[in-house]
mmCIF file of C-alpha atoms in Angstrom:
data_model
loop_
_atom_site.group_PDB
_atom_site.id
_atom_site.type_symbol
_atom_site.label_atom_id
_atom_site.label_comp_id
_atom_site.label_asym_id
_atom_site.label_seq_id
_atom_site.Cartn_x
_atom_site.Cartn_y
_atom_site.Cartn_z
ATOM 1 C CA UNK A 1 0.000 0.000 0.000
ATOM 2 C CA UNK A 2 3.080 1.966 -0.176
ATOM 3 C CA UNK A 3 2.255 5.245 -2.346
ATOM 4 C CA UNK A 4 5.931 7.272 -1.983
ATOM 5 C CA UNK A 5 8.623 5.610 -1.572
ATOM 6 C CA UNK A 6 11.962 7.391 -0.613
ATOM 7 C CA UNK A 7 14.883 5.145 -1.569
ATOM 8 C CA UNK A 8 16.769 5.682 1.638
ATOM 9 C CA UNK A 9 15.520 5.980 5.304
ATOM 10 C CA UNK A 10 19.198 7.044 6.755
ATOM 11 C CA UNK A 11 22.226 8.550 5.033
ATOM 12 C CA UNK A 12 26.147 9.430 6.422
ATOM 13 C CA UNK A 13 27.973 11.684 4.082
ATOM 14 C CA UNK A 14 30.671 13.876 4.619
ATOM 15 C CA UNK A 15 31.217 17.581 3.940
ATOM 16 C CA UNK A 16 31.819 18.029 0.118
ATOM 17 C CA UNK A 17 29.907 14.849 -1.114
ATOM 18 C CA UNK A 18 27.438 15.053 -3.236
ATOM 19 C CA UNK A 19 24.303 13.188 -2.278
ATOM 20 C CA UNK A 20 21.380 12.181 -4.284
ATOM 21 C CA UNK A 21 17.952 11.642 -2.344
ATOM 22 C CA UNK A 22 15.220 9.693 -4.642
ATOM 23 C CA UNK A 23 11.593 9.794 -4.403
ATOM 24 C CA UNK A 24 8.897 7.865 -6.547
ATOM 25 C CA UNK A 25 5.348 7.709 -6.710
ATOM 26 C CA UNK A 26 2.913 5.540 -7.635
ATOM 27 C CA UNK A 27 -0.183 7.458 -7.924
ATOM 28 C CA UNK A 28 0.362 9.177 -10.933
ATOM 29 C CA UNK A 29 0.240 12.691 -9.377
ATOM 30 C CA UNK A 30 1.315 15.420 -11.178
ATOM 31 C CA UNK A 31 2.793 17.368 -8.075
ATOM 32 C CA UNK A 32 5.797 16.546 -6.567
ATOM 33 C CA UNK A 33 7.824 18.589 -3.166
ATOM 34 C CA UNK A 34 10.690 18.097 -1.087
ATOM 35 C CA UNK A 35 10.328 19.289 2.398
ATOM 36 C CA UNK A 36 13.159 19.781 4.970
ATOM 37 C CA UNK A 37 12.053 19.494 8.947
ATOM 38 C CA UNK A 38 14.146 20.896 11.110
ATOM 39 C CA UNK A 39 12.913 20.824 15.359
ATOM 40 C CA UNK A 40 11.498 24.058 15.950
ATOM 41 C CA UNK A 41 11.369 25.487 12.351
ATOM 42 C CA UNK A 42 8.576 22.605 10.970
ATOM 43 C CA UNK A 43 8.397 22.046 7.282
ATOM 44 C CA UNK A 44 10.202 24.167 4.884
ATOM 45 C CA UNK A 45 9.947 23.878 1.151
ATOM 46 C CA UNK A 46 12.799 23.419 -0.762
ATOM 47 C CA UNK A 47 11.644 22.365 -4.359
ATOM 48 C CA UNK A 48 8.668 21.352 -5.633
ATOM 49 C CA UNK A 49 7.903 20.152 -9.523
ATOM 50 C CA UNK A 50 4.499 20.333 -11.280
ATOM 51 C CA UNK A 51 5.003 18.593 -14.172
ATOM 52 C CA UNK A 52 7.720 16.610 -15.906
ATOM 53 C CA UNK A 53 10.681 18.300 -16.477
ATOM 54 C CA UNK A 54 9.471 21.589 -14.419
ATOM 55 C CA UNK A 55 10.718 22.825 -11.487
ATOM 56 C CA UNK A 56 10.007 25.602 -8.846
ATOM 57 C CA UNK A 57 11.968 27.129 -6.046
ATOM 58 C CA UNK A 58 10.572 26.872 -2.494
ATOM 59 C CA UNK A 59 11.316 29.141 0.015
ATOM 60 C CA UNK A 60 14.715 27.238 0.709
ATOM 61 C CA UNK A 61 16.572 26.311 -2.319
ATOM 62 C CA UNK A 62 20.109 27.022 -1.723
ATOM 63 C CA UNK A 63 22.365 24.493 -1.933
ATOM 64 C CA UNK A 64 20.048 22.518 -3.563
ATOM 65 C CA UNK A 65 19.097 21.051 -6.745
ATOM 66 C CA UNK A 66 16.384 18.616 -8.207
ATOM 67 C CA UNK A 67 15.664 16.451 -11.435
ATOM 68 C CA UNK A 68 12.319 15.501 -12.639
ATOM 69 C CA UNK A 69 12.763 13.430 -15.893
ATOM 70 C CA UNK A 70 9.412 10.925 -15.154
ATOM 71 C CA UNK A 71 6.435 11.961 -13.613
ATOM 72 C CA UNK A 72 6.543 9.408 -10.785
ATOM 73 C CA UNK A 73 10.495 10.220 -9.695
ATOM 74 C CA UNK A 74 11.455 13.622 -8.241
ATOM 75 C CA UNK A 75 15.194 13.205 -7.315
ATOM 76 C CA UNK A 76 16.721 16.122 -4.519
ATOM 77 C CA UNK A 77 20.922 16.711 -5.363
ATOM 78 C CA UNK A 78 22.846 18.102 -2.732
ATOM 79 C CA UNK A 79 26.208 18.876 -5.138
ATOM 80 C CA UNK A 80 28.336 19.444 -2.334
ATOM 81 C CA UNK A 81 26.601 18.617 1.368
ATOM 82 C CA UNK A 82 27.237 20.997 4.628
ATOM 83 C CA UNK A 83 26.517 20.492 8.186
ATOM 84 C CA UNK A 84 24.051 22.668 7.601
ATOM 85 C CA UNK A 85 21.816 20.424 5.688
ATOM 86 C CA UNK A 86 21.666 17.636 8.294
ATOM 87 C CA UNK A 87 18.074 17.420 8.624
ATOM 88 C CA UNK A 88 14.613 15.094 7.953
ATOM 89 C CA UNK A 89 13.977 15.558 4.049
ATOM 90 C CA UNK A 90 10.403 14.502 2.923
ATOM 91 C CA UNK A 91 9.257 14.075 -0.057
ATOM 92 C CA UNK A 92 5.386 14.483 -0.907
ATOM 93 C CA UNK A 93 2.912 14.210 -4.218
ATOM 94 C CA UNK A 94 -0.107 15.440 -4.918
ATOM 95 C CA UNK A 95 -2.874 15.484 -7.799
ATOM 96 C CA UNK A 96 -4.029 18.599 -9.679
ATOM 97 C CA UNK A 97 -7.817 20.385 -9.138
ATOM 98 C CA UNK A 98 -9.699 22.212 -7.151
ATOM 99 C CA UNK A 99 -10.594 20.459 -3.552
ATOM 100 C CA UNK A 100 -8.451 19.412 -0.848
ATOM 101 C CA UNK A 101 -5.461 17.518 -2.622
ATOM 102 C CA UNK A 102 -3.923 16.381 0.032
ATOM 103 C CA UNK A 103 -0.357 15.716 0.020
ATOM 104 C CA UNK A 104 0.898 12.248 0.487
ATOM 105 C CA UNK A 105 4.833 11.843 1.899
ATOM 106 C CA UNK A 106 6.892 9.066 2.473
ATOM 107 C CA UNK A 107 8.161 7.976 5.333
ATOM 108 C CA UNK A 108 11.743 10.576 5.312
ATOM 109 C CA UNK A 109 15.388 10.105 4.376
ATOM 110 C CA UNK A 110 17.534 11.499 7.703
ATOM 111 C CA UNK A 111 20.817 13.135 6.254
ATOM 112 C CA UNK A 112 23.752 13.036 8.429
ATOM 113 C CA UNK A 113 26.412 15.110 7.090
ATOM 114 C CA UNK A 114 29.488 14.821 8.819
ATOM 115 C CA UNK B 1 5.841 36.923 8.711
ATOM 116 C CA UNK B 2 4.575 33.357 9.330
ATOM 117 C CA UNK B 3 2.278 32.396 7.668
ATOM 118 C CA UNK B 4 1.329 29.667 9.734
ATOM 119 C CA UNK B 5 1.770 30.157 13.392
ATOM 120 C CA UNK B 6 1.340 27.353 16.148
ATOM 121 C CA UNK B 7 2.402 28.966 19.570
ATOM 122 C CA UNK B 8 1.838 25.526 21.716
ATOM 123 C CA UNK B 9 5.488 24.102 21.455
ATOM 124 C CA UNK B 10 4.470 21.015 23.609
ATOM 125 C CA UNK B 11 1.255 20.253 25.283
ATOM 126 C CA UNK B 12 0.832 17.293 28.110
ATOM 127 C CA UNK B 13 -3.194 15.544 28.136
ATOM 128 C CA UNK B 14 -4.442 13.240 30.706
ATOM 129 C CA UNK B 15 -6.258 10.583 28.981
ATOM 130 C CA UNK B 16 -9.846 10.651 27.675
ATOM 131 C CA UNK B 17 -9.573 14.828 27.589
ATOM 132 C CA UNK B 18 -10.247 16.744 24.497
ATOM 133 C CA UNK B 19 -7.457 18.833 23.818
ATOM 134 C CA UNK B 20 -7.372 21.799 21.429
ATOM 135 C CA UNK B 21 -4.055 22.489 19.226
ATOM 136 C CA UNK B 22 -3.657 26.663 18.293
ATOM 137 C CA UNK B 23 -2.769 27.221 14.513
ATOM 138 C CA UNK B 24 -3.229 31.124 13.390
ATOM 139 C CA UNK B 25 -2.573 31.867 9.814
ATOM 140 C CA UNK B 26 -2.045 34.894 7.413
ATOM 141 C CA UNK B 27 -3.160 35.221 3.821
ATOM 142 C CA UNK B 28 -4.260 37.912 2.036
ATOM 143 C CA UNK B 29 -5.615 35.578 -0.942
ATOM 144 C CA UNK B 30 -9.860 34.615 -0.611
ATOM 145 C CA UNK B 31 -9.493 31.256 -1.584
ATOM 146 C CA UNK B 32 -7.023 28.647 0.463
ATOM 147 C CA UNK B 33 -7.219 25.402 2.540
ATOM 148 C CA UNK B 34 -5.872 24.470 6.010
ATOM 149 C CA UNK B 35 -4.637 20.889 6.675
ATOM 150 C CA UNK B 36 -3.858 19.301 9.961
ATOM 151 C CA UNK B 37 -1.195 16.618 9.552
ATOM 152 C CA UNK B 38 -0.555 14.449 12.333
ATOM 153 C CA UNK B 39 3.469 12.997 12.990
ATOM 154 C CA UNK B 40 3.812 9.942 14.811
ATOM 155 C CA UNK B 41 7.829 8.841 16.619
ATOM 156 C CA UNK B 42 7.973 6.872 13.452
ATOM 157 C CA UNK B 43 7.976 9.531 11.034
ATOM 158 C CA UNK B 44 5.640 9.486 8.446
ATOM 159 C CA UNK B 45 3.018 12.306 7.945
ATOM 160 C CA UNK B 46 -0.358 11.845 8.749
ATOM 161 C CA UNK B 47 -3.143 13.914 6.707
ATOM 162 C CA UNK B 48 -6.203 13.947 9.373
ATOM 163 C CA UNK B 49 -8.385 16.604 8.796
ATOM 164 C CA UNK B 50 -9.020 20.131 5.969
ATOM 165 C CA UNK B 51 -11.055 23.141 6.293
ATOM 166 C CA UNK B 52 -11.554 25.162 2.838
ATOM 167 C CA UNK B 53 -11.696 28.792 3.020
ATOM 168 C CA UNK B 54 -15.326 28.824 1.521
ATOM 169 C CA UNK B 55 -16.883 25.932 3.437
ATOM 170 C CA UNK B 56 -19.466 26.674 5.450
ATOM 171 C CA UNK B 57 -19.472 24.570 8.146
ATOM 172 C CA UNK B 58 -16.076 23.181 10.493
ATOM 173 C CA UNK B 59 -14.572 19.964 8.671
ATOM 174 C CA UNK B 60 -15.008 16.722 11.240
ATOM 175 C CA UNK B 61 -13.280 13.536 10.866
ATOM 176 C CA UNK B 62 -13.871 10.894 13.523
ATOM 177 C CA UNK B 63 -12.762 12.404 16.331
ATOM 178 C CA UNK B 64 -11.229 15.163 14.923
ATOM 179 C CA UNK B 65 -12.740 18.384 14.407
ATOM 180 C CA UNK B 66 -11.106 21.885 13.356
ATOM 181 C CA UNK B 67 -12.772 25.020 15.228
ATOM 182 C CA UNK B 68 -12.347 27.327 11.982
ATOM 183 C CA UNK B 69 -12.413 31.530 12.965
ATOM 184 C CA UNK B 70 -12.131 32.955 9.626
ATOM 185 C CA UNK B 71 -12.870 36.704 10.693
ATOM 186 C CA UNK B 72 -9.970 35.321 13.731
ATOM 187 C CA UNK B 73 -7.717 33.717 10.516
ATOM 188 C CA UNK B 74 -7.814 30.575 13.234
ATOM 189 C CA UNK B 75 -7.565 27.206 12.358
ATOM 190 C CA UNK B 76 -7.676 25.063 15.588
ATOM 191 C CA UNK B 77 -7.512 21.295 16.243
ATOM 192 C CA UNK B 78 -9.736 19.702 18.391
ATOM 193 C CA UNK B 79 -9.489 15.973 19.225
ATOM 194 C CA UNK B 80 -11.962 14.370 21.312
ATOM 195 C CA UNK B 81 -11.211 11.728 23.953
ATOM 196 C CA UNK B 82 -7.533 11.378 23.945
ATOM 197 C CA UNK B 83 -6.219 8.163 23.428
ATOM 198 C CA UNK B 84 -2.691 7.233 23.982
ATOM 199 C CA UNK B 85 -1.869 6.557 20.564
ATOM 200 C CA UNK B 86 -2.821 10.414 19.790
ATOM 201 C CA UNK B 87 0.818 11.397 21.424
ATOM 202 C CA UNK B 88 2.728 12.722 18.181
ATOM 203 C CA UNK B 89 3.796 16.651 16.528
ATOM 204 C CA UNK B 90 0.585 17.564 15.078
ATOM 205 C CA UNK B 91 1.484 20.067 12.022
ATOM 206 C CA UNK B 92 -1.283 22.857 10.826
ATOM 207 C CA UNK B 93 -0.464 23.944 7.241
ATOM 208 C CA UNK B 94 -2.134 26.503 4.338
ATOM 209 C CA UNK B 95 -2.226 26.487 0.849
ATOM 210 C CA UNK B 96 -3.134 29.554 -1.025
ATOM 211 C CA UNK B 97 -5.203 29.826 -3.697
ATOM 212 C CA UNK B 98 -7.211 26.422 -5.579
ATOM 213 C CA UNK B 99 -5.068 26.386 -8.801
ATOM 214 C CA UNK B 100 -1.626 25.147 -9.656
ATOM 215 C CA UNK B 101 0.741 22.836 -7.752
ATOM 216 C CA UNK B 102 -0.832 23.735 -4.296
ATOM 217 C CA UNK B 103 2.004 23.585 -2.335
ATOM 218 C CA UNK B 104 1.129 23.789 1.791
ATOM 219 C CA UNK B 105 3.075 25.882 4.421
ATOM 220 C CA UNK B 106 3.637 24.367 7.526
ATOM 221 C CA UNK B 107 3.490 25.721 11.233
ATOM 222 C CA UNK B 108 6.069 24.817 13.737
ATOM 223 C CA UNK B 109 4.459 21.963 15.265
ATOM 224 C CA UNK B 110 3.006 21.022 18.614
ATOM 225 C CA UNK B 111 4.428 18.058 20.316
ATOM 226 C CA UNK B 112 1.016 16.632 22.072
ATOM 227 C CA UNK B 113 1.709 14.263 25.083
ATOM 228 C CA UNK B 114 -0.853 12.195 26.225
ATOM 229 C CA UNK B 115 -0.300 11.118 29.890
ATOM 230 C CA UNK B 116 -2.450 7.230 31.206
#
């Protein structure tokens, strides 16, 4: 019943690495975020994707990049990771219209950068 | 400025009380939604419960209900006969506006503790 899938629950990296976090989904939404949490700060957007091939800016995009070549993978690059970025990254999906469209996440990728 | 506010950083429960979780927002734009989002030790997000801006009436689910103040721009959780299992960060969160990719903002959180 799994709906997003994030390929990896923890990560280690070092400073300088560049680290790829994948995301897929299999409900064939055309909406696709990345979310870090941080304690304290909640949810902040990073990236999100509308449509193959697009891309937006969130409200925290630095040091960050993303790839959306299919509609059901939405890949997050880190080129080269901080300490800084040590955080809970979620990825989430949801469909186009008008009514609630609730986002759907997966279950988190915990970055360690060392 | 937030656009989601929850001032509650942690709340403690006694079992079997309703409890009500604060969420203010800030929007200038007529149309937008408010989610509740529920996040157990485990992790994953939980979607429990949405209030549209033009709905008449306060969105129930179960035992969750949201208290919605538009003149107030207050979005409050209300959960009914605490259970243990309810102990989690609960998350309020907007979207502006009905069209396009509909991404949410989220509050900080409320870490809600429910004691036996």
């Amino acid at each position: 019943d799994v709906k997003v899938t994030q390929s990896s629950r923890y990560l280690v990296k070092r400073t300088g690495e560049k680290v790829f976090l994948e995301c897929v989904q299999d409900m064939d939404h055309e909406n696709m975020f990345w979310y870090r949490q941080d304690p304290g700060l909640g949810l902040r957007l990073i990236y999100f994707s509308y449509d193959v091939k697009m891309k937006e800016k969130g409200d925290i995009p630095e040091g960050y990049s993303v790839s959306r070549e299919k509609k059901e993978r939405f890949s997050l690059i880190l080129e080269s990771a901080s300490t800084n970025q040590t955080s809970m990254y979620l990825c989430a999906s949801s469909p186009n219209g008008s009514g609630a469209n609730v986002l759907t996440f997966g279950a988190g990728s915990r970055l360690t950068v060392l | 400025a937030q656009k989601i506010t929850q001032t509650q950083p942690g709340m403690f429960v006694q079992e079997k009380e309703a409890v009500t979780l604060d969420c203010t927002y800030d929007t200038s734009d007529p149309s937008y939604g408010l989610f509740w989002y529920k996040q157990p030790s485990s992790g994953e997000m939980i979607f429990l419960i949405y209030q549209g801006s033009y709905d008449q009436q306060n969105a129930t689910e179960g035992r969750y209900s949201l208290n919605f103040q538009k003149a107030r721009k207050s979005a409050n959780l209300v959960i009914s006969a605490s259970q243990l299992g309810d102990s989690a960060m609960y998350f309020c969160a907007m979207r502006e506006g009905f069209q396009g990719a509909q991404k949410l903002v989220f509050g900080q959180g409320t870490r809600l503790t429910i004691n036996p």
